[in-house]
Amino acid sequence: MARTKEFDENEVLNKAVDLFWLKGYNGTSMQDLVDGLGISRSSLYDTYGDKYNLFIKALECYRCTASTKITHIISRNQPAKETIKQILEFITDELLGDSSRKGCFMVNAEVEVAPHDPLVKEMVCQNDQQVEDMFYQVIKKGQDDKEIAYTQDARALARSISNTVKGMQVTAKSTSEKAVFNDIIRLTMNMLG
């Protein structure tokens, strides 16, 4: 007869996100996971298979959580420029509110793991496309509503803003000076006209 799990898998997965996000994939040992997740090594293997599978699940969990928060901002159905500004301000607040200066878990995985791992690379590419598509939809709506001029291609603007967000996420690992991020947001908004 199979034993019932004596832990909350979502809670453990959230702890794994925090641990991998803080220490990276290579910097997180199995013992770190056992200690940090509060479950036995055998439970970890029985539930997640191995460290790599847990990392993949943690990365996917992070991606879903982050996109849900941005989707919520977009769903407010405000003017496009205000929506984009709120997304950038939300990202800034999240980054600067993190005293550990972890940056973005997805970007960290892109730098550390994706160059050597096709699955992580694919996850990063899918995430990048999703973020770009979100910005594209908002920009296109702004152009259709004549709030944003058609002087720039909506897809190119979306790519530029997505890349700006990645830059912000990396910059947050070395500075918490809000003025830096305010300048980035202001110039990004100027690009929209």
PDB file of C-alpha atoms in Angstrom:
ATOM      1  CA  MET A   1       0.000   0.000   0.000  1.00  0.00           C
ATOM      2  CA  ALA A   2       1.419   3.401  -1.001  1.00  0.00           C
ATOM      3  CA  ARG A   3       2.076   5.885   1.780  1.00  0.00           C
ATOM      4  CA  THR A   4       0.431   9.274   1.628  1.00  0.00           C
ATOM      5  CA  LYS A   5       2.723  12.262   1.311  1.00  0.00           C
ATOM      6  CA  GLU A   6       3.325  14.067   4.564  1.00  0.00           C
ATOM      7  CA  PHE A   7       4.125  17.398   2.923  1.00  0.00           C
ATOM      8  CA  ASP A   8       2.496  19.962   0.663  1.00  0.00           C
ATOM      9  CA  GLU A   9       4.037  19.597  -2.813  1.00  0.00           C
ATOM     10  CA  ASN A  10       3.247  23.213  -3.767  1.00  0.00           C
ATOM     11  CA  GLU A  11       4.923  24.517  -0.622  1.00  0.00           C
ATOM     12  CA  VAL A  12       7.981  22.357  -1.265  1.00  0.00           C
ATOM     13  CA  LEU A  13       8.089  23.501  -4.903  1.00  0.00           C
ATOM     14  CA  ASN A  14       7.951  27.154  -3.834  1.00  0.00           C
ATOM     15  CA  LYS A  15      10.837  26.530  -1.432  1.00  0.00           C
ATOM     16  CA  ALA A  16      12.761  24.878  -4.281  1.00  0.00           C
ATOM     17  CA  VAL A  17      12.167  27.961  -6.459  1.00  0.00           C
ATOM     18  CA  ASP A  18      13.624  30.167  -3.726  1.00  0.00           C
ATOM     19  CA  LEU A  19      16.625  27.900  -3.189  1.00  0.00           C
ATOM     20  CA  PHE A  20      17.532  27.452  -6.878  1.00  0.00           C
ATOM     21  CA  TRP A  21      16.883  31.154  -7.482  1.00  0.00           C
ATOM     22  CA  LEU A  22      19.260  32.133  -4.674  1.00  0.00           C
ATOM     23  CA  LYS A  23      22.050  29.596  -5.246  1.00  0.00           C
ATOM     24  CA  GLY A  24      21.634  28.596  -8.889  1.00  0.00           C
ATOM     25  CA  TYR A  25      21.361  25.068 -10.230  1.00  0.00           C
ATOM     26  CA  ASN A  26      25.039  24.170  -9.847  1.00  0.00           C
ATOM     27  CA  GLY A  27      25.348  25.888  -6.474  1.00  0.00           C
ATOM     28  CA  THR A  28      22.451  23.916  -4.972  1.00  0.00           C
ATOM     29  CA  SER A  29      23.436  20.506  -3.631  1.00  0.00           C
ATOM     30  CA  MET A  30      21.110  17.636  -2.816  1.00  0.00           C
ATOM     31  CA  GLN A  31      21.859  18.275   0.853  1.00  0.00           C
ATOM     32  CA  ASP A  32      20.848  21.937   0.386  1.00  0.00           C
ATOM     33  CA  LEU A  33      17.547  20.701  -1.043  1.00  0.00           C
ATOM     34  CA  VAL A  34      16.949  18.214   1.774  1.00  0.00           C
ATOM     35  CA  ASP A  35      17.726  20.866   4.389  1.00  0.00           C
ATOM     36  CA  GLY A  36      15.922  23.722   2.631  1.00  0.00           C
ATOM     37  CA  LEU A  37      12.794  21.816   1.620  1.00  0.00           C
ATOM     38  CA  GLY A  38      12.356  20.025   4.923  1.00  0.00           C
ATOM     39  CA  ILE A  39      11.744  16.628   3.335  1.00  0.00           C
ATOM     40  CA  SER A  40      13.814  13.479   3.315  1.00  0.00           C
ATOM     41  CA  ARG A  41      16.103  12.577   0.452  1.00  0.00           C
ATOM     42  CA  SER A  42      13.914   9.551  -0.340  1.00  0.00           C
ATOM     43  CA  SER A  43      10.757  11.731  -0.461  1.00  0.00           C
ATOM     44  CA  LEU A  44      12.542  14.146  -2.752  1.00  0.00           C
ATOM     45  CA  TYR A  45      13.532  11.333  -5.136  1.00  0.00           C
ATOM     46  CA  ASP A  46      10.104   9.649  -4.920  1.00  0.00           C
ATOM     47  CA  THR A  47       8.253  12.898  -5.689  1.00  0.00           C
ATOM     48  CA  TYR A  48      10.551  14.720  -8.123  1.00  0.00           C
ATOM     49  CA  GLY A  49      12.909  12.068  -9.454  1.00  0.00           C
ATOM     50  CA  ASP A  50      16.131  13.998  -9.086  1.00  0.00           C
ATOM     51  CA  LYS A  51      17.606  17.474  -8.672  1.00  0.00           C
ATOM     52  CA  TYR A  52      17.308  18.242 -12.391  1.00  0.00           C
ATOM     53  CA  ASN A  53      13.597  17.370 -12.586  1.00  0.00           C
ATOM     54  CA  LEU A  54      12.943  19.438  -9.473  1.00  0.00           C
ATOM     55  CA  PHE A  55      14.810  22.357 -11.064  1.00  0.00           C
ATOM     56  CA  ILE A  56      12.681  22.094 -14.229  1.00  0.00           C
ATOM     57  CA  LYS A  57       9.473  22.013 -12.148  1.00  0.00           C
ATOM     58  CA  ALA A  58      10.694  24.990 -10.098  1.00  0.00           C
ATOM     59  CA  LEU A  59      11.505  26.980 -13.245  1.00  0.00           C
ATOM     60  CA  GLU A  60       8.068  26.250 -14.697  1.00  0.00           C
ATOM     61  CA  CYS A  61       6.409  27.198 -11.403  1.00  0.00           C
ATOM     62  CA  TYR A  62       8.304  30.502 -11.391  1.00  0.00           C
ATOM     63  CA  ARG A  63       7.335  31.207 -14.997  1.00  0.00           C
ATOM     64  CA  CYS A  64       3.638  30.599 -14.346  1.00  0.00           C
ATOM     65  CA  THR A  65       3.618  32.784 -11.236  1.00  0.00           C
ATOM     66  CA  ALA A  66       5.410  35.677 -12.950  1.00  0.00           C
ATOM     67  CA  SER A  67       3.230  35.606 -16.075  1.00  0.00           C
ATOM     68  CA  THR A  68       0.055  35.489 -13.965  1.00  0.00           C
ATOM     69  CA  LYS A  69       1.054  38.713 -12.198  1.00  0.00           C
ATOM     70  CA  ILE A  70       1.757  40.518 -15.482  1.00  0.00           C
ATOM     71  CA  THR A  71      -1.426  39.163 -17.069  1.00  0.00           C
ATOM     72  CA  HIS A  72      -3.337  40.634 -14.129  1.00  0.00           C
ATOM     73  CA  ILE A  73      -1.923  44.097 -14.877  1.00  0.00           C
ATOM     74  CA  ILE A  74      -2.796  43.752 -18.574  1.00  0.00           C
ATOM     75  CA  SER A  75      -6.350  42.619 -17.763  1.00  0.00           C
ATOM     76  CA  ARG A  76      -7.134  45.953 -16.089  1.00  0.00           C
ATOM     77  CA  ASN A  77      -7.954  47.236 -19.577  1.00  0.00           C
ATOM     78  CA  GLN A  78      -6.240  50.614 -19.180  1.00  0.00           C
ATOM     79  CA  PRO A  79      -4.581  52.718 -21.867  1.00  0.00           C
ATOM     80  CA  ALA A  80      -1.606  50.896 -23.386  1.00  0.00           C
ATOM     81  CA  LYS A  81       1.088  53.285 -22.180  1.00  0.00           C
ATOM     82  CA  GLU A  82      -0.232  53.158 -18.627  1.00  0.00           C
ATOM     83  CA  THR A  83      -0.286  49.349 -18.773  1.00  0.00           C
ATOM     84  CA  ILE A  84       3.317  49.159 -19.967  1.00  0.00           C
ATOM     85  CA  LYS A  85       4.436  51.682 -17.347  1.00  0.00           C
ATOM     86  CA  GLN A  86       2.684  49.700 -14.610  1.00  0.00           C
ATOM     87  CA  ILE A  87       4.331  46.461 -15.773  1.00  0.00           C
ATOM     88  CA  LEU A  88       7.773  48.096 -15.709  1.00  0.00           C
ATOM     89  CA  GLU A  89       7.091  49.629 -12.295  1.00  0.00           C
ATOM     90  CA  PHE A  90       5.818  46.294 -10.972  1.00  0.00           C
ATOM     91  CA  ILE A  91       8.977  44.531 -12.204  1.00  0.00           C
ATOM     92  CA  THR A  92      11.128  47.262 -10.639  1.00  0.00           C
ATOM     93  CA  ASP A  93       9.318  47.004  -7.310  1.00  0.00           C
ATOM     94  CA  GLU A  94       9.720  43.218  -7.314  1.00  0.00           C
ATOM     95  CA  LEU A  95      13.431  43.475  -8.110  1.00  0.00           C
ATOM     96  CA  LEU A  96      14.198  46.225  -5.623  1.00  0.00           C
ATOM     97  CA  GLY A  97      12.072  44.595  -2.919  1.00  0.00           C
ATOM     98  CA  ASP A  98      14.381  41.572  -2.936  1.00  0.00           C
ATOM     99  CA  SER A  99      17.126  42.153  -0.364  1.00  0.00           C
ATOM    100  CA  SER A 100      19.020  39.110  -1.687  1.00  0.00           C
ATOM    101  CA  ARG A 101      19.313  40.706  -5.152  1.00  0.00           C
ATOM    102  CA  LYS A 102      18.518  37.454  -6.912  1.00  0.00           C
ATOM    103  CA  GLY A 103      17.412  39.166 -10.132  1.00  0.00           C
ATOM    104  CA  CYS A 104      15.160  36.962 -12.260  1.00  0.00           C
ATOM    105  CA  PHE A 105      15.206  33.191 -11.839  1.00  0.00           C
ATOM    106  CA  MET A 106      14.492  32.704 -15.563  1.00  0.00           C
ATOM    107  CA  VAL A 107      17.339  35.018 -16.628  1.00  0.00           C
ATOM    108  CA  ASN A 108      19.664  33.346 -14.107  1.00  0.00           C
ATOM    109  CA  ALA A 109      18.790  29.955 -15.625  1.00  0.00           C
ATOM    110  CA  GLU A 110      19.311  31.379 -19.110  1.00  0.00           C
ATOM    111  CA  VAL A 111      22.857  32.403 -18.232  1.00  0.00           C
ATOM    112  CA  GLU A 112      23.840  29.428 -16.065  1.00  0.00           C
ATOM    113  CA  VAL A 113      22.044  26.400 -17.510  1.00  0.00           C
ATOM    114  CA  ALA A 114      20.523  27.136 -20.946  1.00  0.00           C
ATOM    115  CA  PRO A 115      23.821  27.233 -22.881  1.00  0.00           C
ATOM    116  CA  HIS A 116      24.363  23.564 -21.967  1.00  0.00           C
ATOM    117  CA  ASP A 117      20.803  22.266 -21.666  1.00  0.00           C
ATOM    118  CA  PRO A 118      18.327  22.142 -24.574  1.00  0.00           C
ATOM    119  CA  LEU A 119      15.225  21.819 -22.361  1.00  0.00           C
ATOM    120  CA  VAL A 120      16.098  24.862 -20.240  1.00  0.00           C
ATOM    121  CA  LYS A 121      17.000  26.779 -23.412  1.00  0.00           C
ATOM    122  CA  GLU A 122      13.586  25.905 -24.865  1.00  0.00           C
ATOM    123  CA  MET A 123      11.831  27.003 -21.652  1.00  0.00           C
ATOM    124  CA  VAL A 124      13.716  30.309 -21.697  1.00  0.00           C
ATOM    125  CA  CYS A 125      12.878  30.868 -25.379  1.00  0.00           C
ATOM    126  CA  GLN A 126       9.198  30.122 -24.733  1.00  0.00           C
ATOM    127  CA  ASN A 127       9.197  32.522 -21.794  1.00  0.00           C
ATOM    128  CA  ASP A 128      10.901  35.221 -23.869  1.00  0.00           C
ATOM    129  CA  GLN A 129       8.307  34.770 -26.597  1.00  0.00           C
ATOM    130  CA  GLN A 130       5.456  34.918 -24.097  1.00  0.00           C
ATOM    131  CA  VAL A 131       6.760  38.174 -22.584  1.00  0.00           C
ATOM    132  CA  GLU A 132       7.328  39.666 -26.030  1.00  0.00           C
ATOM    133  CA  ASP A 133       3.816  38.631 -27.112  1.00  0.00           C
ATOM    134  CA  MET A 134       2.295  40.261 -24.023  1.00  0.00           C
ATOM    135  CA  PHE A 135       4.021  43.548 -24.788  1.00  0.00           C
ATOM    136  CA  TYR A 136       3.130  43.210 -28.483  1.00  0.00           C
ATOM    137  CA  GLN A 137      -0.580  42.826 -27.729  1.00  0.00           C
ATOM    138  CA  VAL A 138      -0.571  45.913 -25.499  1.00  0.00           C
ATOM    139  CA  ILE A 139       1.411  47.990 -28.025  1.00  0.00           C
ATOM    140  CA  LYS A 140      -0.784  46.864 -30.933  1.00  0.00           C
ATOM    141  CA  LYS A 141      -3.884  47.841 -28.970  1.00  0.00           C
ATOM    142  CA  GLY A 142      -2.278  51.207 -28.243  1.00  0.00           C
ATOM    143  CA  GLN A 143      -1.591  51.705 -31.936  1.00  0.00           C
ATOM    144  CA  ASP A 144      -5.122  50.684 -32.892  1.00  0.00           C
ATOM    145  CA  ASP A 145      -6.456  53.157 -30.310  1.00  0.00           C
ATOM    146  CA  LYS A 146      -4.127  55.836 -31.755  1.00  0.00           C
ATOM    147  CA  GLU A 147      -2.418  56.216 -28.391  1.00  0.00           C
ATOM    148  CA  ILE A 148       0.892  54.890 -29.754  1.00  0.00           C
ATOM    149  CA  ALA A 149       2.027  56.108 -33.177  1.00  0.00           C
ATOM    150  CA  TYR A 150       2.650  53.660 -36.014  1.00  0.00           C
ATOM    151  CA  THR A 151       6.134  55.166 -36.518  1.00  0.00           C
ATOM    152  CA  GLN A 152       7.663  51.979 -35.074  1.00  0.00           C
ATOM    153  CA  ASP A 153       6.715  48.379 -35.744  1.00  0.00           C
ATOM    154  CA  ALA A 154       4.755  46.952 -32.793  1.00  0.00           C
ATOM    155  CA  ARG A 155       6.770  43.709 -32.805  1.00  0.00           C
ATOM    156  CA  ALA A 156      10.089  45.600 -32.800  1.00  0.00           C
ATOM    157  CA  LEU A 157       8.908  47.769 -29.898  1.00  0.00           C
ATOM    158  CA  ALA A 158       7.824  44.662 -27.979  1.00  0.00           C
ATOM    159  CA  ARG A 159      11.217  43.039 -28.528  1.00  0.00           C
ATOM    160  CA  SER A 160      13.011  46.160 -27.383  1.00  0.00           C
ATOM    161  CA  ILE A 161      10.933  46.456 -24.206  1.00  0.00           C
ATOM    162  CA  SER A 162      11.361  42.736 -23.460  1.00  0.00           C
ATOM    163  CA  ASN A 163      15.112  43.146 -23.809  1.00  0.00           C
ATOM    164  CA  THR A 164      14.971  46.217 -21.559  1.00  0.00           C
ATOM    165  CA  VAL A 165      13.207  44.132 -18.904  1.00  0.00           C
ATOM    166  CA  LYS A 166      15.982  41.523 -19.064  1.00  0.00           C
ATOM    167  CA  GLY A 167      18.531  44.263 -18.645  1.00  0.00           C
ATOM    168  CA  MET A 168      16.663  45.567 -15.600  1.00  0.00           C
ATOM    169  CA  GLN A 169      16.626  42.073 -14.126  1.00  0.00           C
ATOM    170  CA  VAL A 170      20.392  41.769 -14.500  1.00  0.00           C
ATOM    171  CA  THR A 171      21.049  45.317 -13.262  1.00  0.00           C
ATOM    172  CA  ALA A 172      19.081  44.581 -10.084  1.00  0.00           C
ATOM    173  CA  LYS A 173      21.726  42.032  -9.105  1.00  0.00           C
ATOM    174  CA  SER A 174      24.276  44.830  -8.639  1.00  0.00           C
ATOM    175  CA  THR A 175      22.272  47.929  -7.681  1.00  0.00           C
ATOM    176  CA  SER A 176      19.163  48.798  -5.766  1.00  0.00           C
ATOM    177  CA  GLU A 177      19.218  52.485  -6.688  1.00  0.00           C
ATOM    178  CA  LYS A 178      15.655  53.298  -7.715  1.00  0.00           C
ATOM    179  CA  ALA A 179      16.758  56.317  -9.781  1.00  0.00           C
ATOM    180  CA  VAL A 180      18.536  53.944 -12.189  1.00  0.00           C
ATOM    181  CA  PHE A 181      15.301  52.054 -12.835  1.00  0.00           C
ATOM    182  CA  ASN A 182      13.220  55.228 -13.021  1.00  0.00           C
ATOM    183  CA  ASP A 183      15.520  56.467 -15.813  1.00  0.00           C
ATOM    184  CA  ILE A 184      15.155  53.171 -17.682  1.00  0.00           C
ATOM    185  CA  ILE A 185      11.355  53.297 -17.386  1.00  0.00           C
ATOM    186  CA  ARG A 186      11.213  56.952 -18.470  1.00  0.00           C
ATOM    187  CA  LEU A 187      13.349  56.365 -21.567  1.00  0.00           C
ATOM    188  CA  THR A 188      11.433  53.204 -22.452  1.00  0.00           C
ATOM    189  CA  MET A 189       8.164  55.108 -22.246  1.00  0.00           C
ATOM    190  CA  ASN A 190       9.631  57.902 -24.415  1.00  0.00           C
ATOM    191  CA  MET A 191      10.306  55.280 -27.079  1.00  0.00           C
ATOM    192  CA  LEU A 192       6.540  54.747 -27.323  1.00  0.00           C
ATOM    193  CA  GLY A 193       6.003  58.418 -28.215  1.00  0.00           C
TER     194      GLY A 193
END
